[in-house]
PDB file of C-alpha atoms in Angstrom:
ATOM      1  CA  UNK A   1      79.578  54.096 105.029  1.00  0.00           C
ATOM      2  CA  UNK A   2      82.331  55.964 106.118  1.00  0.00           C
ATOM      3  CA  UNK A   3      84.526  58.484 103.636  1.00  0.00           C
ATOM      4  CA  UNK A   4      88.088  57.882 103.383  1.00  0.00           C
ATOM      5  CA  UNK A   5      90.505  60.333 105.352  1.00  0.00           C
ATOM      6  CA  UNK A   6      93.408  61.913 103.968  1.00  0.00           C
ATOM      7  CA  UNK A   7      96.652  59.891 104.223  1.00  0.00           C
ATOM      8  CA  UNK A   8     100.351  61.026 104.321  1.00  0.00           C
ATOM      9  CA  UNK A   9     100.896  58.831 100.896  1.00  0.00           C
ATOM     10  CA  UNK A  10      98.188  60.932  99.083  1.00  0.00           C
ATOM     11  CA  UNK A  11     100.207  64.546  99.664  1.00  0.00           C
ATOM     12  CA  UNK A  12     101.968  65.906  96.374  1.00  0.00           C
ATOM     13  CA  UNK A  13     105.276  66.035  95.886  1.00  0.00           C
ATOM     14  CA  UNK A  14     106.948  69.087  97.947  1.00  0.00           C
ATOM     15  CA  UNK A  15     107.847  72.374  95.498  1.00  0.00           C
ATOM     16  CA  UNK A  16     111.625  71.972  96.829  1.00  0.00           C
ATOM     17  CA  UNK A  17     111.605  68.435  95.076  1.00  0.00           C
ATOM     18  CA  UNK A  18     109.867  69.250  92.226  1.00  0.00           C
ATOM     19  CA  UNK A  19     112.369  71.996  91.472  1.00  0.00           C
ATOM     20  CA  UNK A  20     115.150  69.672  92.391  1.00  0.00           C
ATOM     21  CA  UNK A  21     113.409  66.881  89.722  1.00  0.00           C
ATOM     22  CA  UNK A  22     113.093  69.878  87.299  1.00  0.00           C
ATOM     23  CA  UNK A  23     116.766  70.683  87.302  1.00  0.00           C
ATOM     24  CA  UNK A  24     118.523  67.321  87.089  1.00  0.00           C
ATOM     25  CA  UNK A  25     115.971  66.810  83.739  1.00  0.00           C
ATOM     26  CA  UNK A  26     117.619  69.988  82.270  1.00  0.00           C
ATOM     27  CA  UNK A  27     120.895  68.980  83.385  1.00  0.00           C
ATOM     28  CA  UNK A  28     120.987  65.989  81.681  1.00  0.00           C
ATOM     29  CA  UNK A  29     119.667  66.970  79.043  1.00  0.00           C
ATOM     30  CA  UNK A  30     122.311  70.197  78.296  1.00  0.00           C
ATOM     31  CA  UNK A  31     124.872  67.385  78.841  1.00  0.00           C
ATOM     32  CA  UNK A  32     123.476  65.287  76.150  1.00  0.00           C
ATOM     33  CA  UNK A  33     123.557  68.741  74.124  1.00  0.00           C
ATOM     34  CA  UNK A  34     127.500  68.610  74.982  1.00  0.00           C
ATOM     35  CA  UNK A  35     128.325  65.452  74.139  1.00  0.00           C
ATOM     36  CA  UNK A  36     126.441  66.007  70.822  1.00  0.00           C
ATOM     37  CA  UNK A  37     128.891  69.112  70.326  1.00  0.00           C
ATOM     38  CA  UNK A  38     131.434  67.043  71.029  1.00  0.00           C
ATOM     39  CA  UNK A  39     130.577  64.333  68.607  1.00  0.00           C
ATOM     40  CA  UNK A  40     129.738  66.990  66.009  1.00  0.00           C
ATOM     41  CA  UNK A  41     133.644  67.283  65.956  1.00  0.00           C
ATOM     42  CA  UNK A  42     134.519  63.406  65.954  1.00  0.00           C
ATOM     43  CA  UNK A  43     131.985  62.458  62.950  1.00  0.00           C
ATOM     44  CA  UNK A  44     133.267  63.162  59.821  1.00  0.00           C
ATOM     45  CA  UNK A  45     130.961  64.225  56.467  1.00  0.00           C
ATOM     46  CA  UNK A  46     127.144  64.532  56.032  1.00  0.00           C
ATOM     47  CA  UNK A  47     127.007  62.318  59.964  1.00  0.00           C
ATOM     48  CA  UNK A  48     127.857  65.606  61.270  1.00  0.00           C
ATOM     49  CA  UNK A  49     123.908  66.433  60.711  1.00  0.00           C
ATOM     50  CA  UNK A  50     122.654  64.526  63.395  1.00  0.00           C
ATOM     51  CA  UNK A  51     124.760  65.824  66.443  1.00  0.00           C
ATOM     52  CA  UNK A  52     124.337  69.517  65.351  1.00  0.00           C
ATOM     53  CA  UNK A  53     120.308  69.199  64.947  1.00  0.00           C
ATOM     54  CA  UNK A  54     120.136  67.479  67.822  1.00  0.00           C
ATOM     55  CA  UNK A  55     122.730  70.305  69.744  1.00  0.00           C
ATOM     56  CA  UNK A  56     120.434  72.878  68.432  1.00  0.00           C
ATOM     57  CA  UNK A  57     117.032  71.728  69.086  1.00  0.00           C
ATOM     58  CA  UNK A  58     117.067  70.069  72.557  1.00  0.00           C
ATOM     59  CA  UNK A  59     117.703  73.540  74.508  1.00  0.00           C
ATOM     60  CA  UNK A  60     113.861  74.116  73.769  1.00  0.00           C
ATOM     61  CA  UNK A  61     112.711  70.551  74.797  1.00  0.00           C
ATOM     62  CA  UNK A  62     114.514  70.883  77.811  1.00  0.00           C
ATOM     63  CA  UNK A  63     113.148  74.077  78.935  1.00  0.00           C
ATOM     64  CA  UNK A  64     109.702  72.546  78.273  1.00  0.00           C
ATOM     65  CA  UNK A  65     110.269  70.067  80.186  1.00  0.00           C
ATOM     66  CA  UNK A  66     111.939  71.821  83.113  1.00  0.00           C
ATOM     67  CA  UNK A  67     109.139  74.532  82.827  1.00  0.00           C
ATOM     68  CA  UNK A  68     106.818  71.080  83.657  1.00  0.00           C
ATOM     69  CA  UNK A  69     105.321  71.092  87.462  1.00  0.00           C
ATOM     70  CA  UNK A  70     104.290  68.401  88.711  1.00  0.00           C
ATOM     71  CA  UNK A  71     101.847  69.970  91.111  1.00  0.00           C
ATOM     72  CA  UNK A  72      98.049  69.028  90.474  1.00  0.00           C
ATOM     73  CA  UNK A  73      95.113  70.706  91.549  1.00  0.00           C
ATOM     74  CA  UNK A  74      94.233  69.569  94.671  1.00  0.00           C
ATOM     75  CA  UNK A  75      91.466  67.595  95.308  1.00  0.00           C
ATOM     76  CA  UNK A  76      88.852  69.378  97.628  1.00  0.00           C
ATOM     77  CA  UNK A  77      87.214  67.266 100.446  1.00  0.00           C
ATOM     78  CA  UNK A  78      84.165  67.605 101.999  1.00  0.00           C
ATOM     79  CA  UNK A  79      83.889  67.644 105.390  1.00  0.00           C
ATOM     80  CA  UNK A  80      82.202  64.723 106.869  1.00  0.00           C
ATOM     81  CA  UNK A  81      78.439  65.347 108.572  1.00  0.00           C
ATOM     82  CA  UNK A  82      78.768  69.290 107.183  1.00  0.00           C
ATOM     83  CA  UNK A  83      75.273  70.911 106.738  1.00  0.00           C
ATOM     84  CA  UNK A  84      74.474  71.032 103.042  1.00  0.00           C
ATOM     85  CA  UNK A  85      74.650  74.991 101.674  1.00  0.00           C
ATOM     86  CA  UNK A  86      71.205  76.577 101.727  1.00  0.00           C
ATOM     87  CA  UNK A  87      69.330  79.659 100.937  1.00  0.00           C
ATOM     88  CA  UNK A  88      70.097  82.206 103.759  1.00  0.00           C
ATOM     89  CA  UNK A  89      66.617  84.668 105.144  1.00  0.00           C
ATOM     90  CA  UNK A  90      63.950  83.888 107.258  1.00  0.00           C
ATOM     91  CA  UNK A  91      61.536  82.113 104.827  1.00  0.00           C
ATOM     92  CA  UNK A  92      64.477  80.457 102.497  1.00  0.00           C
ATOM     93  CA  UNK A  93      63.511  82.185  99.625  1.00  0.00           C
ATOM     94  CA  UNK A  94      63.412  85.910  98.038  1.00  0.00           C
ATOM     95  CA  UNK A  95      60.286  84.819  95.912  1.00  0.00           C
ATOM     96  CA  UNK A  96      58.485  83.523  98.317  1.00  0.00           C
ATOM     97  CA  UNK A  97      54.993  84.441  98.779  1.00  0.00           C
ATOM     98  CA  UNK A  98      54.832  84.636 102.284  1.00  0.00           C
ATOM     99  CA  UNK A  99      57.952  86.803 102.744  1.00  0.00           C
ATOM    100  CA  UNK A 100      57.035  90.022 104.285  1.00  0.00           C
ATOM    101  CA  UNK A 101      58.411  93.296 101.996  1.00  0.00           C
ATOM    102  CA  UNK A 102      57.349  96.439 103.844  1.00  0.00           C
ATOM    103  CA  UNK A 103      54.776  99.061 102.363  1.00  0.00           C
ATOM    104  CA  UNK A 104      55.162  99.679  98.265  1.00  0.00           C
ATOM    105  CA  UNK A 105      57.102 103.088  97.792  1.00  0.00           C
ATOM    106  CA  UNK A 106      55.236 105.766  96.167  1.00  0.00           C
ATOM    107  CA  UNK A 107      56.707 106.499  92.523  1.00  0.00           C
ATOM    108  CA  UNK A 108      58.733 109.498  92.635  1.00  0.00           C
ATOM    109  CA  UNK A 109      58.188 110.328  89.469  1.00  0.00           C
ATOM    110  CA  UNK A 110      54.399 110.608  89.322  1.00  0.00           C
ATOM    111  CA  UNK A 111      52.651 113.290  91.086  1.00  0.00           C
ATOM    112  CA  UNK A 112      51.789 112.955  94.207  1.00  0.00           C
ATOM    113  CA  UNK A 113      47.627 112.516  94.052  1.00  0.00           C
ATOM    114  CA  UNK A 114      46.497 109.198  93.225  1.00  0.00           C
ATOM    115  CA  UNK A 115      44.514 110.720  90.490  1.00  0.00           C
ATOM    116  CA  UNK A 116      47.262 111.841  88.885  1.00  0.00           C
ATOM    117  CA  UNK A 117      49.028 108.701  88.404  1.00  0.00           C
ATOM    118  CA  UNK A 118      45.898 107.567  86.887  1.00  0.00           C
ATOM    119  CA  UNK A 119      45.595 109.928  84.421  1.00  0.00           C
ATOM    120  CA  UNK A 120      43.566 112.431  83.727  1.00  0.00           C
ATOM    121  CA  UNK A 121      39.766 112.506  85.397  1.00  0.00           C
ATOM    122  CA  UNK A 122      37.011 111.774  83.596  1.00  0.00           C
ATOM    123  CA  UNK A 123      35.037 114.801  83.472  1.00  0.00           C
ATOM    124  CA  UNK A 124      38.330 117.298  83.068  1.00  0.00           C
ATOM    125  CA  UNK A 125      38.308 116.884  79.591  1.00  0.00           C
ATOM    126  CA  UNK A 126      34.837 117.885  78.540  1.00  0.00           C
TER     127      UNK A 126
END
């Protein structure tokens, strides 16, 4: 079966129109700030609460909600008929048995006679 290609209709929203959608949210909502100011003047007694706690807390709302992309991770595709990732080297794998290493390094820090990486001989102690 065939995978899906990419269509126009499945693109994001472009970052010049998400800023634009951004701003007009903030807009509105610093004129609904205003026109709670301005009602904060009309409203007379204990009414006057509701206009002035609403005039003081929507500037942070609205800058969380401006702040708000609308940009998601894109989704990454996989290319139709694409060879599947592998080991790289000539037998696939490091631990491979077969796998050719070159001749063991001496040990630099043992001397340089194989007797002496052994240990001591067996008659040089007696």
């Amino acid at each position: 079966m065939r995978a899906r290609s990419a269509s126009i209709t499945d693109l994001p929203i472009s970052p010049d129109e998400d800023r634009e959608r951004r701003f007009r949210m903030y807009l509105y909502m610093m004129l609904v700030r205003v026109g709670c100011l301005g009602i904060f003047f009309v409203v007379p007694g204990w009414w006057k609460l509701a206009p002035a706690l609403v005039a003081v807390l929507i500037p942070y709302f609205a800058v969380v909600v401006a702040n708000v992309s609308t940009h998601a991770p894109v989704e990454v595709r996989e290319a139709p008929n694409a060879l599947p990732a592998g080991p790289s080297g000539a037998s696939g794998y490091a631990d491979d048995e077969r796998m050719w290493r070159g001749p063991a390094a001496p040990d630099p820090l043992a001397g340089s006679a194989p007797a002496d990486r052994d240990g001591p001989a067996e008659g040089a102690g007696r």
